[in-house]
Coordinates of C-alpha atoms in Angstrom, one line a residue:
X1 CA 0.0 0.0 0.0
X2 CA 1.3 3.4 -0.9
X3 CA 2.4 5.6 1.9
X4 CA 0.2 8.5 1.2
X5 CA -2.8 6.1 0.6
X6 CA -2.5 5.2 4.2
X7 CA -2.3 8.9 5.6
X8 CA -5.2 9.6 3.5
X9 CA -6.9 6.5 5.3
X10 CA -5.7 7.5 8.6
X11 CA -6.3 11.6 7.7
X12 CA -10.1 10.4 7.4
X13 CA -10.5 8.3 10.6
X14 CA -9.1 10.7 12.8
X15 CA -12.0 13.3 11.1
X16 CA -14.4 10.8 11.6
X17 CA -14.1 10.2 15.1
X18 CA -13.0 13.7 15.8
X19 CA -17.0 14.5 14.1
X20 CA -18.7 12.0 16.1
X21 CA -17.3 13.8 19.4
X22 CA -17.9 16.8 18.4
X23 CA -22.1 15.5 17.5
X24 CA -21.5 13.8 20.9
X25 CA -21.1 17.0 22.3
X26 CA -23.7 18.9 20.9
X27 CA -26.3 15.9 22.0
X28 CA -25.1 16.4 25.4
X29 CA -25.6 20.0 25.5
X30 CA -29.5 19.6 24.2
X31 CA -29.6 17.2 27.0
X32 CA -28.0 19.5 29.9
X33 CA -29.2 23.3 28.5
X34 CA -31.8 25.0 30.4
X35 CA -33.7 26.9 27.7
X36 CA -35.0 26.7 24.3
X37 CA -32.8 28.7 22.7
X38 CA -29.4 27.7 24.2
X39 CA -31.0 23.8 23.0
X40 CA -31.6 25.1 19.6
X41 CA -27.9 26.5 19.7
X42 CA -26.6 23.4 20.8
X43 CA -28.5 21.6 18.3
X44 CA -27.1 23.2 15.4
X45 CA -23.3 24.3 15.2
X46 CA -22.0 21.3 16.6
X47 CA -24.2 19.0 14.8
X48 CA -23.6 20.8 11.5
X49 CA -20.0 21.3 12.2
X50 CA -19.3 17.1 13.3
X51 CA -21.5 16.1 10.4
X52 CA -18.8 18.1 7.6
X53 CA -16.2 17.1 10.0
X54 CA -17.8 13.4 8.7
X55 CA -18.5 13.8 5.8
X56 CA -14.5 15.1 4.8
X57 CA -13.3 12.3 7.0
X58 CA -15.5 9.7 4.7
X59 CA -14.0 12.0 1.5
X60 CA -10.8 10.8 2.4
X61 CA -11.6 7.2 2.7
X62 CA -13.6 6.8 -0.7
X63 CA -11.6 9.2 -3.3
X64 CA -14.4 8.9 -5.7
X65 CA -15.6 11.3 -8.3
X66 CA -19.3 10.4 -7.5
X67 CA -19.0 10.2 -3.9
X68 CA -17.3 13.0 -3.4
X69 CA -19.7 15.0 -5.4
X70 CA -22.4 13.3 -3.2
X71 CA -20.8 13.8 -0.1
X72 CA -20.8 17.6 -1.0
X73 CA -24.2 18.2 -1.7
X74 CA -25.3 16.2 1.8
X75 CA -22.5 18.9 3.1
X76 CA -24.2 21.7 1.2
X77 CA -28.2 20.5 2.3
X78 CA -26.9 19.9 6.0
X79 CA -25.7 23.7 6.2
X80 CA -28.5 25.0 4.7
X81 CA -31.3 23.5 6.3
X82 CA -30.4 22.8 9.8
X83 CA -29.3 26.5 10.9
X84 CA -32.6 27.7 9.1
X85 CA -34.5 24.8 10.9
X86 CA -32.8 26.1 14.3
X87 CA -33.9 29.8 14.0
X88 CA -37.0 28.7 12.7
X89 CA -37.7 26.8 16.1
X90 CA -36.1 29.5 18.5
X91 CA -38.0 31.8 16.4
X92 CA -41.5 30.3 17.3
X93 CA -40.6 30.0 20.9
X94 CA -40.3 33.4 21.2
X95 CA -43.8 33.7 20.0
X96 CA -45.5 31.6 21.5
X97 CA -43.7 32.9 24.9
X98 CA -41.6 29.7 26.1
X99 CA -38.3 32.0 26.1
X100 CA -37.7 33.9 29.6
X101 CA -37.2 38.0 28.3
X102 CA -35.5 38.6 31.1
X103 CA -32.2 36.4 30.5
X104 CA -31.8 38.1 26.4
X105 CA -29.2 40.7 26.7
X106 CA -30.6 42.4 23.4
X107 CA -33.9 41.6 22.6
X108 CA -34.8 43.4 19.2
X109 CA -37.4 40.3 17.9
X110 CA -39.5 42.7 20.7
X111 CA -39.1 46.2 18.8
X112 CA -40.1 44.8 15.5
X113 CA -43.3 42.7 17.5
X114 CA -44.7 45.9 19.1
X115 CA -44.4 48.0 16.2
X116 CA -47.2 47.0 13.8
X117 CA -49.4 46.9 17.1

């Protein structure tokens, strides 16, 4: 086996695991957070960031034209939706009143709710 071959294999297994604990984290932070929108953070960055952590470590194991290419777009859909999906929840928290005002530093979703009324 060619030398580089294996530090390609051994590139993507270190990524791998170093994703999973990184989604490991972020689980145990949705599990541990007080509030909806400290869950919601949790539930996003490090999710999105272990997944593309993943997805490059998996990269680096196939070296395929086609699954790299499909490995990208999974990349591409997993940073567009789950961020939106995120401030979509928090977003509907705050309106239906399960966030506490009184622990939001800045709290401008207020200002723009009270004008039109």
């Amino acid at each position: 086996m060619n030398v580089w071959l294996q530090l390609l294999d051994t590139a993507g297994a270190l990524l791998v695991l170093v994703g999973a604990a990184i989604s490991l984290l972020g689980v145990i932070g949705m599990l541990r957070l007080p509030d909806v929108l400290s869950r919601s953070h949790a539930a996003t960055k490090p999710q999105t960031l272990g997944l593309i952590l993943v997805l490059a470590g998996v990269a680096l194991r196939l070296r395929s034209g086609m699954d790299l290419a499909t490995l990208g777009l999974i990349a591409f859909f997993q940073m567009l939706t789950g961020p939106v999906a995120s401030h979509l929840v928090a977003r509907s928290a705050y309106r239906t009143g399960q966030v506490d005002h009184g622990e939001l530093l800045f709290d401008e979703l207020d200002e723009q709710l009270t004008d039109g009324k």
